[in-house]
Coordinates of C-alpha atoms in Angstrom, one line a residue:
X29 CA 0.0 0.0 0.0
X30 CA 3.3 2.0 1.0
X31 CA 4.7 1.7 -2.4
X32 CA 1.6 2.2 -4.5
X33 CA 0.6 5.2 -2.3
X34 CA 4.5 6.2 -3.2
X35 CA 4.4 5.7 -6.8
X36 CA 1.4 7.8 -7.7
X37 CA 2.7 10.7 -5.5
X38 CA 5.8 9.7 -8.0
X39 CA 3.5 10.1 -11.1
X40 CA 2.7 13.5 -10.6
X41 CA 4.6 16.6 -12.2
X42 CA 6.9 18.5 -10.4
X43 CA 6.0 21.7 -12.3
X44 CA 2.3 20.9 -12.7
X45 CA 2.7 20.6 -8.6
X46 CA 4.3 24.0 -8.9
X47 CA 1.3 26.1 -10.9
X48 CA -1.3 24.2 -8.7
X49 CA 0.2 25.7 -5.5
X50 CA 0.6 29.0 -6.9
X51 CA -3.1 29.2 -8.4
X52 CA -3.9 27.8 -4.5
X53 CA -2.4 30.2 -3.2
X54 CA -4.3 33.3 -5.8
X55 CA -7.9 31.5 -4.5
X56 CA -7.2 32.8 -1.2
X57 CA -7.2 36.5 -2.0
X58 CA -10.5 38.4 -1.9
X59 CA -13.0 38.1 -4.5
X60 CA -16.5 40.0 -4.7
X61 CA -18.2 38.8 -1.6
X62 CA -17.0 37.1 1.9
X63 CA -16.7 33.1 2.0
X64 CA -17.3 30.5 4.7
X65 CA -14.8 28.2 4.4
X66 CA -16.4 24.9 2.9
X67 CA -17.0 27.5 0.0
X68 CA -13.5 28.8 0.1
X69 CA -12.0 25.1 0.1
X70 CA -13.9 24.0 -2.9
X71 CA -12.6 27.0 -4.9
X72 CA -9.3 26.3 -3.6
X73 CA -10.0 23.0 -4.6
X74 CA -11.0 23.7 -8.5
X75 CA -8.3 26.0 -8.6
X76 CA -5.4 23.2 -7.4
X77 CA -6.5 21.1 -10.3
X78 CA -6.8 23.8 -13.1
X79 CA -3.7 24.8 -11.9
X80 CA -1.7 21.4 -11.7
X81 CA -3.5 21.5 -15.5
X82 CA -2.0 24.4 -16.5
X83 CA 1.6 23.5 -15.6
X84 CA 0.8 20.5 -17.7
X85 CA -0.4 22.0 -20.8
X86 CA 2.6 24.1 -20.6
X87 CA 5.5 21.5 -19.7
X88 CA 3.7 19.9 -22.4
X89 CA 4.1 22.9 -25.0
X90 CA 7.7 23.0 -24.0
X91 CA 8.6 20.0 -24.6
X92 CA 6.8 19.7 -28.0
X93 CA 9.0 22.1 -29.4
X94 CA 11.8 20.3 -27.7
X95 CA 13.4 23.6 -26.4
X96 CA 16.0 22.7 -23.8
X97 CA 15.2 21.3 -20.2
X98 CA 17.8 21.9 -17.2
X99 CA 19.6 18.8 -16.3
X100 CA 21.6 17.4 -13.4
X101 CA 22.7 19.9 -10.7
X102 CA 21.4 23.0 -12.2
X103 CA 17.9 21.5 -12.0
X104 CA 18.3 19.8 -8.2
X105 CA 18.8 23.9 -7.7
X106 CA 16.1 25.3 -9.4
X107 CA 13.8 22.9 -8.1
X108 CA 15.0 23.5 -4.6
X109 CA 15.0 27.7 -5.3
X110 CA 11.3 27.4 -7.0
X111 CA 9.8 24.8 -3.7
X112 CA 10.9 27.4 -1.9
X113 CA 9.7 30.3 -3.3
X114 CA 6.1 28.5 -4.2
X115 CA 6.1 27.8 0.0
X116 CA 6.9 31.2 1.1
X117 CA 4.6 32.2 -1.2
X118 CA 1.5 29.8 -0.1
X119 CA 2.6 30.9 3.6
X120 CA 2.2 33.9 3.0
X121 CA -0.6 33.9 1.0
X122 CA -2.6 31.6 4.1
X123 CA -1.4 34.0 6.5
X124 CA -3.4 36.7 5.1
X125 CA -6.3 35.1 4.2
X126 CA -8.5 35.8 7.0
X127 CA -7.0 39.6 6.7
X128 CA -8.4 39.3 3.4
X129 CA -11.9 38.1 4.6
X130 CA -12.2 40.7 7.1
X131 CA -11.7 43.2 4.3
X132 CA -14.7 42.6 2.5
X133 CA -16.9 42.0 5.6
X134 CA -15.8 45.1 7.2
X135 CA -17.4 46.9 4.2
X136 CA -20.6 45.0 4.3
X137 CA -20.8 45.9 7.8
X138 CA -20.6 42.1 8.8
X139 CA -18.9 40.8 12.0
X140 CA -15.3 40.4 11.8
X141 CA -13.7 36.5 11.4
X142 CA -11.2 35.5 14.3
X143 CA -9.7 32.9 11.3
X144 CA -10.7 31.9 7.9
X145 CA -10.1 28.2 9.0
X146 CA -7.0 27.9 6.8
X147 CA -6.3 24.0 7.9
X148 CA -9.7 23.1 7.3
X149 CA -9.9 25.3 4.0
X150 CA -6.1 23.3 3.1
X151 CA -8.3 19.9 4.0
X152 CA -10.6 20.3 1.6
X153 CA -9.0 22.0 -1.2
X154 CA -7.0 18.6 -1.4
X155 CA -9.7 16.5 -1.6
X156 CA -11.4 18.0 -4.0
X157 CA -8.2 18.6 -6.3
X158 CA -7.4 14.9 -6.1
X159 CA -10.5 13.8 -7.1
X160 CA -10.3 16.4 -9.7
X161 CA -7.0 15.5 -11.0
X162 CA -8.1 11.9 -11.0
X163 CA -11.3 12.8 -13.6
X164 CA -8.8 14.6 -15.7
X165 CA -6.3 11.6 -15.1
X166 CA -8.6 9.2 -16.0
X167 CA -9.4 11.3 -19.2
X168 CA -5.5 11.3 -20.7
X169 CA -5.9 7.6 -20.0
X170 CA -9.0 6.9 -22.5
X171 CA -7.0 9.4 -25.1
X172 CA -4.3 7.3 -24.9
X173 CA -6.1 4.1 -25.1
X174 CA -7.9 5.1 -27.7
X175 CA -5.2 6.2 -29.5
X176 CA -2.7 2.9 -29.1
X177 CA -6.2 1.2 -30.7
X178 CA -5.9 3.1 -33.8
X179 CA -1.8 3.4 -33.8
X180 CA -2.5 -0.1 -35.7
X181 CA -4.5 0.5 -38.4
X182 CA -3.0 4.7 -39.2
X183 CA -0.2 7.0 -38.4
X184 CA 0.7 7.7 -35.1
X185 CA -0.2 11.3 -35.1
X186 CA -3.6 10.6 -36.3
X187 CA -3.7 8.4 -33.8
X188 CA -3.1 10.8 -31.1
X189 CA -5.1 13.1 -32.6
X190 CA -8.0 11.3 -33.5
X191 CA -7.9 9.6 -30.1
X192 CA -8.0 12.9 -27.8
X193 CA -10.3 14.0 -29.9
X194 CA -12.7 11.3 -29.1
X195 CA -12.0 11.4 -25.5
X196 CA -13.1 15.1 -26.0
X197 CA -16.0 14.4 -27.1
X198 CA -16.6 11.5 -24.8
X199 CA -16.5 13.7 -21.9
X200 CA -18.2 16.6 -23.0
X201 CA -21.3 13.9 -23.8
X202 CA -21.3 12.9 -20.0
X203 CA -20.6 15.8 -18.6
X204 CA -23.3 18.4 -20.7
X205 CA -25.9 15.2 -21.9
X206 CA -25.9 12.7 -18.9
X207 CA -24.4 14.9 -15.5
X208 CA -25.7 18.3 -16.4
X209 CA -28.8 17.0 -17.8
X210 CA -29.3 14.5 -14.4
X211 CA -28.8 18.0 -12.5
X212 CA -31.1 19.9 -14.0
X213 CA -33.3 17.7 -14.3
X214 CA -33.3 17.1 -10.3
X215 CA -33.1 20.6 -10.3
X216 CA -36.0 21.6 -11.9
X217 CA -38.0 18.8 -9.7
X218 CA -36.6 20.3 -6.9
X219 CA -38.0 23.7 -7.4
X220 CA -41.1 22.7 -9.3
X221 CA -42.1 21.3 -6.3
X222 CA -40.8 24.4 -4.0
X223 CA -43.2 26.4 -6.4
X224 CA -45.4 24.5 -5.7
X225 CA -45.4 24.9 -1.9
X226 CA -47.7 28.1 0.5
X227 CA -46.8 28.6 3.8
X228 CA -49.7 27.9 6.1
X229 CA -50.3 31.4 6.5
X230 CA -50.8 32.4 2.9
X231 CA -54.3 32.3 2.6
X232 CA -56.4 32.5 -0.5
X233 CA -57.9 36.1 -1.1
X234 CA -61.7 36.6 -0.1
X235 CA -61.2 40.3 -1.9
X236 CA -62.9 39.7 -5.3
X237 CA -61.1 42.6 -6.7
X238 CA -57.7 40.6 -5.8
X239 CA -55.9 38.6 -8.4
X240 CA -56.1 34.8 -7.3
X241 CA -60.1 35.0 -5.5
X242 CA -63.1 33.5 -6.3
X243 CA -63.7 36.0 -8.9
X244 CA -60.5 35.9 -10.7
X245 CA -59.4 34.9 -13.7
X246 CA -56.4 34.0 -12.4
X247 CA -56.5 30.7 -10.3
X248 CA -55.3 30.7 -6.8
X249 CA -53.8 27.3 -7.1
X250 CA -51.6 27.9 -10.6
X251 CA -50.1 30.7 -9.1
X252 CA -46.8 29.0 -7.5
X253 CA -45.3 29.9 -4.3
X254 CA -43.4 33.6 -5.2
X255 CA -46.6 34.3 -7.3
X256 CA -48.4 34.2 -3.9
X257 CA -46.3 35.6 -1.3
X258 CA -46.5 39.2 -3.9
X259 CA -49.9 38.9 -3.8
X260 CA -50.5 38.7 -0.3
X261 CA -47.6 40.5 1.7
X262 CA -47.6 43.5 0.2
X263 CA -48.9 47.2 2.1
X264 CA -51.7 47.7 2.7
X265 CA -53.7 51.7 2.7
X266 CA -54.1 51.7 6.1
X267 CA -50.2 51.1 6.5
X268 CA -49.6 53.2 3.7
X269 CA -51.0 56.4 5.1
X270 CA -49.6 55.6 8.8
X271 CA -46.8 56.6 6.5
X272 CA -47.5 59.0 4.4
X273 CA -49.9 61.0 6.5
X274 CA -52.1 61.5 3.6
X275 CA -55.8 59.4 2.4
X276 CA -54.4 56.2 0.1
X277 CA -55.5 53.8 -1.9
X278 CA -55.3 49.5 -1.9
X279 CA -52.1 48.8 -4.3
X280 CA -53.5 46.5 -7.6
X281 CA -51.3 43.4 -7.8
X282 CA -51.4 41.0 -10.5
X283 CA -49.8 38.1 -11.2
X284 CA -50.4 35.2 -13.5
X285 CA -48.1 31.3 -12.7
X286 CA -46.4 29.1 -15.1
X287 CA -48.7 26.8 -14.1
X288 CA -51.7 29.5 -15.5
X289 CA -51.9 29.0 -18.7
X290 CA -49.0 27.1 -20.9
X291 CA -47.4 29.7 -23.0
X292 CA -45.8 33.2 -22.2
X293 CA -48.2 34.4 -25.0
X294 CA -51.6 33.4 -23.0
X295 CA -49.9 33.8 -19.8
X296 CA -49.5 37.9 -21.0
X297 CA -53.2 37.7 -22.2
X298 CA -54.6 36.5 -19.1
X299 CA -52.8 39.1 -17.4
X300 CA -53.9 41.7 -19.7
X301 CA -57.5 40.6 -19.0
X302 CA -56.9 40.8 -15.0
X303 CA -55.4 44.1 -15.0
X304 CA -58.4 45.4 -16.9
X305 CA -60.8 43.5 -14.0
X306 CA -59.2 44.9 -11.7
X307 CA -59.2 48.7 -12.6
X308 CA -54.9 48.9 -13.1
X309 CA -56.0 50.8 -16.0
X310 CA -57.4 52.9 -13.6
X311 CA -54.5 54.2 -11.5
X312 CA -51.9 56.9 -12.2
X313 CA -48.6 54.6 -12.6
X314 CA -48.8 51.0 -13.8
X315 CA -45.9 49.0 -13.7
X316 CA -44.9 45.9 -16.0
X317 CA -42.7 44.0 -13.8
X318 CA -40.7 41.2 -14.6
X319 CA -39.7 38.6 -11.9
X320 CA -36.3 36.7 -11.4
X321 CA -35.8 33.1 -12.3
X322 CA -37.8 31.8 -9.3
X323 CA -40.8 33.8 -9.9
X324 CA -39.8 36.2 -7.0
X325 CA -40.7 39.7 -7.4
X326 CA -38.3 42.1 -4.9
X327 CA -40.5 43.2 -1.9
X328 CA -37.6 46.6 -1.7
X329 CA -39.2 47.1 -5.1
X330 CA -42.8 46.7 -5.3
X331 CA -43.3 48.0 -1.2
X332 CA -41.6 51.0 -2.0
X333 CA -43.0 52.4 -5.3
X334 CA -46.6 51.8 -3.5
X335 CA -45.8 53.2 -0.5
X336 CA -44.6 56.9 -2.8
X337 CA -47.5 56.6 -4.9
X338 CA -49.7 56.7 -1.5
X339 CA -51.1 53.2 -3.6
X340 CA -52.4 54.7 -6.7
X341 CA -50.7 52.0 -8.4
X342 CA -50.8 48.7 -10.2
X343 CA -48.2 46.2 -10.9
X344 CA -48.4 43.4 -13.2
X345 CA -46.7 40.6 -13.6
X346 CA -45.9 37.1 -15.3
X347 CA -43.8 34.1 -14.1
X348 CA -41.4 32.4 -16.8
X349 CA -39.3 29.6 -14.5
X350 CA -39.1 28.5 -10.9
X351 CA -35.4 27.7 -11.1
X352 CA -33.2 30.3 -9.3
X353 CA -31.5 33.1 -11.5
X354 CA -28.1 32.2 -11.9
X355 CA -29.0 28.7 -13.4
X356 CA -31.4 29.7 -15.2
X357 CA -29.1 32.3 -16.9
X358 CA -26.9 29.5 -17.5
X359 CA -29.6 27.1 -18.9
X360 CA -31.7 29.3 -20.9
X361 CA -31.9 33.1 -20.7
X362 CA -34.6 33.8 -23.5
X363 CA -37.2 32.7 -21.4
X364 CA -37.3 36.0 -19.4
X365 CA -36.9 37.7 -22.7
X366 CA -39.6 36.1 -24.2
X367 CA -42.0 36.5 -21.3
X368 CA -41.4 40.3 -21.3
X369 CA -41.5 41.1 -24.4
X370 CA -44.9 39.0 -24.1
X371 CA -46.3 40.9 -21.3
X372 CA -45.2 43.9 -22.0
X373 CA -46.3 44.0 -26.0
X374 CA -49.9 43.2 -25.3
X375 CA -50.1 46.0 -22.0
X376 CA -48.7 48.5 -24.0
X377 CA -50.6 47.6 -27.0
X378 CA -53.9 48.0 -25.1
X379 CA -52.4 51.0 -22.8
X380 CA -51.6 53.0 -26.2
X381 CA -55.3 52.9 -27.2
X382 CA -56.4 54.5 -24.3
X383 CA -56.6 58.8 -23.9
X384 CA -53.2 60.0 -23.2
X385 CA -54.8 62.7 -20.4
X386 CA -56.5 59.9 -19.2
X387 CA -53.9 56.3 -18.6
X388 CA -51.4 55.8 -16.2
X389 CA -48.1 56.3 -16.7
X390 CA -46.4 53.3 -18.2
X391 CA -43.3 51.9 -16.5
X392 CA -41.3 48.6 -16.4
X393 CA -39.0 47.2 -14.0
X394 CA -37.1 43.6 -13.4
X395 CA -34.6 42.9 -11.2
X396 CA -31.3 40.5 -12.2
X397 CA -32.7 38.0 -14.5
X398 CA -35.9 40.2 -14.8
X399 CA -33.7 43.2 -15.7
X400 CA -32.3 41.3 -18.8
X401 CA -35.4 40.8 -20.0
X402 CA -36.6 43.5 -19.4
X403 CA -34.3 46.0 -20.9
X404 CA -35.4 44.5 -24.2
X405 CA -39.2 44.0 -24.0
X406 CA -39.9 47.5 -25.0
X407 CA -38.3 47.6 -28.8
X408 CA -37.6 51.5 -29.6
X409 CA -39.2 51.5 -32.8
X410 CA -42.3 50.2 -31.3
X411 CA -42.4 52.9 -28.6
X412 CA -40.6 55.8 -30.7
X413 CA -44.7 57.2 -31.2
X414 CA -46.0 56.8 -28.1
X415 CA -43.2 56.5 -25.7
X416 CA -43.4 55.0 -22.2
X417 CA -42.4 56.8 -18.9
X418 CA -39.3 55.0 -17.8
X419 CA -38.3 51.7 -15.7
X420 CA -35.7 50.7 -13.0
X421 CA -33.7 48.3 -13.3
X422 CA -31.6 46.6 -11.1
X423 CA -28.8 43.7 -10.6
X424 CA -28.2 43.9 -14.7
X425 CA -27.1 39.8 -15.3
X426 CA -23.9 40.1 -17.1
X427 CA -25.5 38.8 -20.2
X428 CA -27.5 41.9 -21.0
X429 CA -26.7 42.6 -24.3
X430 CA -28.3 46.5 -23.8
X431 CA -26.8 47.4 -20.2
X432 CA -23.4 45.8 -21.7
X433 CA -23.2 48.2 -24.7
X434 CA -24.3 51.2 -22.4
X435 CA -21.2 50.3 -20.3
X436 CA -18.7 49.9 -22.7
X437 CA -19.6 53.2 -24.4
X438 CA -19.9 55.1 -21.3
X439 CA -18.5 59.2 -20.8
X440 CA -14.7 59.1 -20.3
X441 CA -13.4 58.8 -16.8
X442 CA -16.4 57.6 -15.2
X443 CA -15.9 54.1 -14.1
X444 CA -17.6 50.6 -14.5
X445 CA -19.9 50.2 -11.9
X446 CA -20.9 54.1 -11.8
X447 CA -20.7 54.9 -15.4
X448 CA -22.2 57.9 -16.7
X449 CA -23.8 57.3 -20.3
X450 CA -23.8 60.3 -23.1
X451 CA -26.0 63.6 -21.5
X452 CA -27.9 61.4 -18.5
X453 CA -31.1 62.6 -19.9
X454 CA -32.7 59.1 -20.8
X455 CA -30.2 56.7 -18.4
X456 CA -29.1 56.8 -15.0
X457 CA -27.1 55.1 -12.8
X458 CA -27.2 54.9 -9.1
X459 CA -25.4 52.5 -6.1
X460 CA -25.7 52.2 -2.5
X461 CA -25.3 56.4 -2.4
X462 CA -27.7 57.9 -4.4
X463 CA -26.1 59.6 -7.5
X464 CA -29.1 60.8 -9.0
X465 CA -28.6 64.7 -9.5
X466 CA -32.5 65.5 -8.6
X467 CA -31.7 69.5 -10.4
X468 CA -30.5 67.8 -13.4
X469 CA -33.4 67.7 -16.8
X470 CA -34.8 64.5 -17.8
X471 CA -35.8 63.4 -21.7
X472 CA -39.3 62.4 -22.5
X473 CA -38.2 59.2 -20.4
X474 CA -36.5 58.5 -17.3
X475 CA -34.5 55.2 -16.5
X476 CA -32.6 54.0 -14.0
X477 CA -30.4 51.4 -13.6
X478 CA -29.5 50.3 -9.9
X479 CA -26.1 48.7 -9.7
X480 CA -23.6 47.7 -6.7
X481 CA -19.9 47.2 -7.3
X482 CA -20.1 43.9 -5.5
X483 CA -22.9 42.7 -7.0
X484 CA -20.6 39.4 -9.2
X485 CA -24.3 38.9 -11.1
X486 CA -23.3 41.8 -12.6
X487 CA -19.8 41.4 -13.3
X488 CA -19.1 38.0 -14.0
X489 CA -18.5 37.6 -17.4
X490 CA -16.2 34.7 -19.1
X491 CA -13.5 36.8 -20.2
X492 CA -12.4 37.6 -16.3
X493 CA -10.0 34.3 -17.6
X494 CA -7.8 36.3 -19.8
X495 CA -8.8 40.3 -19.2
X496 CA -8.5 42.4 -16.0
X497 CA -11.9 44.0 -15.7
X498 CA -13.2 47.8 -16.0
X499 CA -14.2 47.4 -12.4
X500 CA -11.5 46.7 -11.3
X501 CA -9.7 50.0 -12.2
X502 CA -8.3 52.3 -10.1
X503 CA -11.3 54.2 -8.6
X504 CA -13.4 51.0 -7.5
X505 CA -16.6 51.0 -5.6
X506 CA -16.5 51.8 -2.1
X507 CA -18.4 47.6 -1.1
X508 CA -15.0 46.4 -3.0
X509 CA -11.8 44.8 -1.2
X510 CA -8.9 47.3 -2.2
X511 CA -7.1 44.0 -1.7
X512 CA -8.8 42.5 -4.6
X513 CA -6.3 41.8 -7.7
X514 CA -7.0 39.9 -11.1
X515 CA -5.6 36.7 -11.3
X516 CA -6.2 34.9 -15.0
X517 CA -8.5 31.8 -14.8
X518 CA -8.5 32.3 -10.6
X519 CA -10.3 35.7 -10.7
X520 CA -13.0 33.9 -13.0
X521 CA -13.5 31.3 -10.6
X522 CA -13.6 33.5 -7.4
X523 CA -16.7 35.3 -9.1
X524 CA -18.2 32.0 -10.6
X525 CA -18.0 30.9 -6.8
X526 CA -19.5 34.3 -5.8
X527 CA -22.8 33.9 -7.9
X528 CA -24.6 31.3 -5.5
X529 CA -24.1 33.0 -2.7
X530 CA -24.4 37.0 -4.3
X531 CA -27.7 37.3 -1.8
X532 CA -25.9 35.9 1.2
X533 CA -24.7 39.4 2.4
X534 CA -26.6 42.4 4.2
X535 CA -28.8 44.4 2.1
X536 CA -27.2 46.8 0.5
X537 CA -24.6 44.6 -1.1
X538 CA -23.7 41.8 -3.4
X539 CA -27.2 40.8 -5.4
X540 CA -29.4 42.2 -2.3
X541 CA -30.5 45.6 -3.6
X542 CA -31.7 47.7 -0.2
X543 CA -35.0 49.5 -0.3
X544 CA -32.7 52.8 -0.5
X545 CA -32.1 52.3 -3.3
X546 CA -35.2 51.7 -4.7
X547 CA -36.6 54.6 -3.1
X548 CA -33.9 57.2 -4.5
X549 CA -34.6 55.1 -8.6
X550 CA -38.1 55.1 -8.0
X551 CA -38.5 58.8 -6.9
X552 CA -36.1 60.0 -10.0
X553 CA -37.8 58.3 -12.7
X554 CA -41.7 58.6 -11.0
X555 CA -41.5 61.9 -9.8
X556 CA -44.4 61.6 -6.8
X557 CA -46.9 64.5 -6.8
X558 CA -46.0 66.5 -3.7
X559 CA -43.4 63.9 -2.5
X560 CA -41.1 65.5 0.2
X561 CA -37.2 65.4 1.2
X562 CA -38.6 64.6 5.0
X563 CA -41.1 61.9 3.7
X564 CA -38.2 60.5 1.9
X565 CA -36.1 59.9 4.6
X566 CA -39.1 58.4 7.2
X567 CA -39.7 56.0 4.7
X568 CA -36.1 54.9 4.4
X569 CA -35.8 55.0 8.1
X570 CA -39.1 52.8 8.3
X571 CA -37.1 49.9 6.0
X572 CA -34.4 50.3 7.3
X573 CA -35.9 49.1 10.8
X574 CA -37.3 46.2 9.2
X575 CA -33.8 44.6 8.0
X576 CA -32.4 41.7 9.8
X577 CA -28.2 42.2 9.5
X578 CA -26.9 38.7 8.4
X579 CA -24.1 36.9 10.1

């Protein structure tokens, strides 16, 4: 056991050995958000293996253009200087990571670590590497089996060529048609079913002017769980004026389920038909909300535009998936596309036929997954005759094709995650401190876009591999480690981790947009009728009691 145990520490590559450690050691640094350290372990972990890869692929590269290798004493030495180099190095790097931690919690207003658990994080990233390594081992092996096979009937070279690529191809089919497809289907079980689930509490409405009562058109039961907790938990217009001080109205809520009808298309007509029911018509601001990839429509959102609006509102709404945002991003993004450009076409198309002195004022909002589809639902062209009033958006998914070219093009010396785009008269950016000018003039339409520097939903992007980021310049946003540094490959995989978890900080951080912020969009772009500076700040101070600080 000894010697077997001996020989496969034997089989490994000194200088693959050498990468790993050093990518080990650039997992440790800061990334977006703070990480417990199972999480921190794993990455660590997937980091020792692409590493070890990497000093493969290049040892590899080296020795395929047969440039010359060090031999006899002159490599005992280097070995010897580069071991350690690569240990101070990981030391040092260990050392410092609860230091690095306490950086980013420390602007998140979180509770300082004592450690970061750096022998359990060690633990743990070894596991996982070795049975990393041993998938990618195990991979080499079927190329070259496959390829001694053929080395019989062709060249060797074909061979080796045809063989890896087989063993490519092999992989990618287990991994992307048998694992991935196993995953998401369990996945998509799983949360089907957590749709499916109502808290005891959430009762049917008795109301028939409510969305999901015996008079609906909307079934109660179709709804699905996020579907239901917005149409019951939101303010009511006795809680409304406690806060205002002024007579208000009962918000309009509407919401249609997957489970409503079967296609975005009839799931936007039934909603159109609701909406009309229930007088949203009828109000002086109508919003066209798309949810995130659960369903889940942002309680800092909706609560707050009512609570300006002293209820004169209405707020529809459709649901396109129950699986969380980030996977369903990865899976398949065009379904919130599709439903808001659903929902929205046939609102608008009715809402345009109506007297202009005598509609609401046509908004649209969607936060992270709801935001990318969002920013598209309303094509220009369409709405270049009878324009709408705005929309907030906020926690832009890095795929947003719209949000992305705003970005890149934005005015000179104002940076990534507080860009300022051409003369601010149609778009707007804000963060956790309002920077919304209220003296500055507005176009024919005001929109928003809501944004935190920490937010990795934003900023992830694939490319982190190879380019240092915009946001990562030298004036980065004030929720950001100064301690954070681009690593290629390990900076991409720090924010990968991050996306899971982007809601697992305070509000007011990460992918957890505070009702702030809302409140300083929503007061820009809707521009309340006798809406005060005093008001503004005992409705802030009223959320603000109502947050729980996370651990």
């Amino acid at each position: 056991m000894k010697q077997r145990l001996a020989n496969y520490w034997d089989s490994f590559s000194f200088v693959g050995l050498i990468v790993a450690t050093l990518f080990f050691a650039a997992s440790l640094t800061p990334s977006l958000l703070p990480r417990n350290y199972w999480v921190q372990g794993i990455l660590s972990g997937f980091s020792l293996a692409i590493g070890y890869g990497v000093g493969i692929a290049v040892l590899t590269l080296y020795r395929f253009f047969e440039l010359r290798e060090p031999t006899g004493k002159t490599q005992r030495i280097a070995k010897r200087v580069t071991v350690a180099l690569v240990a101070v190095v990981s030391v040092a790097f260990v050392w410092r990571m609860t230091f690095w931690q306490n950086s980013i919690r420390e602007r998140m207003e979180m509770p300082r670590l004592e450690t970061a658990y750096p022998y359990r994080v060690a633990l743990i990233a070894v596991v996982c590497a070795v049975i990393l390594i041993a998938g990618g081992r195990m991979f080499v092996r079927c190329g070259h089996f496959i390829s001694a096979k053929l080395q019989r009937v062709m060249p060797r070279r074909m061979a080796q060529g045809i063989g890896f690529t087989t063993a490519v191809l092999l992989v990618l089919f287990l991994t992307n048609d048998v694992i991935a497809v196993g995953l998401l289907r369990s996945a998509d079980a799983f949360f089907l079913n957590m749709d499916q689930l109502v808290d005891d509490d959430t009762g049917k409405p008795t109301d028939p002017m409510l969305t999901g009562s015996d008079s609906s058109l909307v079934t109660w039961e179709t709804i699905g769980r996020q579907g239901k907790g917005f149409l019951s938990d939101g303010p009511t217009k006795a809680e409304i004026a406690a806060v205002t001080g002024a007579e208000a109205k009962q918000p309009i809520r509407v919401y249609v389920g997957m489970r409503s009808r079967p296609t975005a298309q009839e799931r936007a007509e039934l909603a159109l038909r609701e909406l009309k029911r229930v007088g949203g018509f009828e109000r002086s601001v109508l919003v066209v909300a798309t949810p995130t990839g659960t369903g889940w429509l942002d309680p800092s959102a909706v609560d707050t535009l009512e609570y300006l609006h002293g209820g004169d509102s209405a707020i529809v709404s459709t649901q396109y998936s129950y699986l969380p945002s980030w996977i369903t991003i990865l899976v398949d993004p065009r379904r919130s596309i599709e439903s808001a450009e659903a929902l929205f076409e046939v609102i608008y198309g009715y809402w345009k036929t109506l007297p202009k002195d005598a509609r609401p004022k046509l908004y649209l909002h969607g936060l992270s997954l709801g935001s990318l589809g969002s920013e598209v639902s309303a094509d220009l062209f369409t709405i270049f005759e009878d324009p709408i009033d705005g929309a907030v958006w906020s926690g832009p998914p890095f795929p947003s094709q719209n949000w992305k070219l705003i970005v890149r093009n934005r005015n000179e010396g104002t940076p990534a995650w507080l860009p300022e785009f051409r003369d601010s008269r149609i778009l707007r950016f804000t963060s956790q401190r309002n920077a919304l000018d209220p003296d500055a003039p507005w176009g024919p339409m005001r929109c928003v876009y809501v944004q935190y520097a920490s937010d990795p939903m934003v900023w992830f992007s694939p490319d982190l591999a190879w380019n240092r980021p915009d946001w990562l310049g030298d004036r980065r946003g004030p929720d950001v480690s100064p301690h954070l540094r681009w690593y290629p490959l390990v900076t991409l995989l720090q924010v990968a981790f991050d996306l899971p978890v982007a809601t697992a900080v305070p509000l007011g951080y990460g992918h957890n947009y505070s009702p702030s912020s809302y409140i300083d969009a929503w007061i820009a772009v809707t521009d309340p009728k006798g809406w005060t500076a005093d008001q503004t700040e005992t409705l802030k101070a009223m959320f603000k009691s109502r947050e729980t600080p996370k651990p």
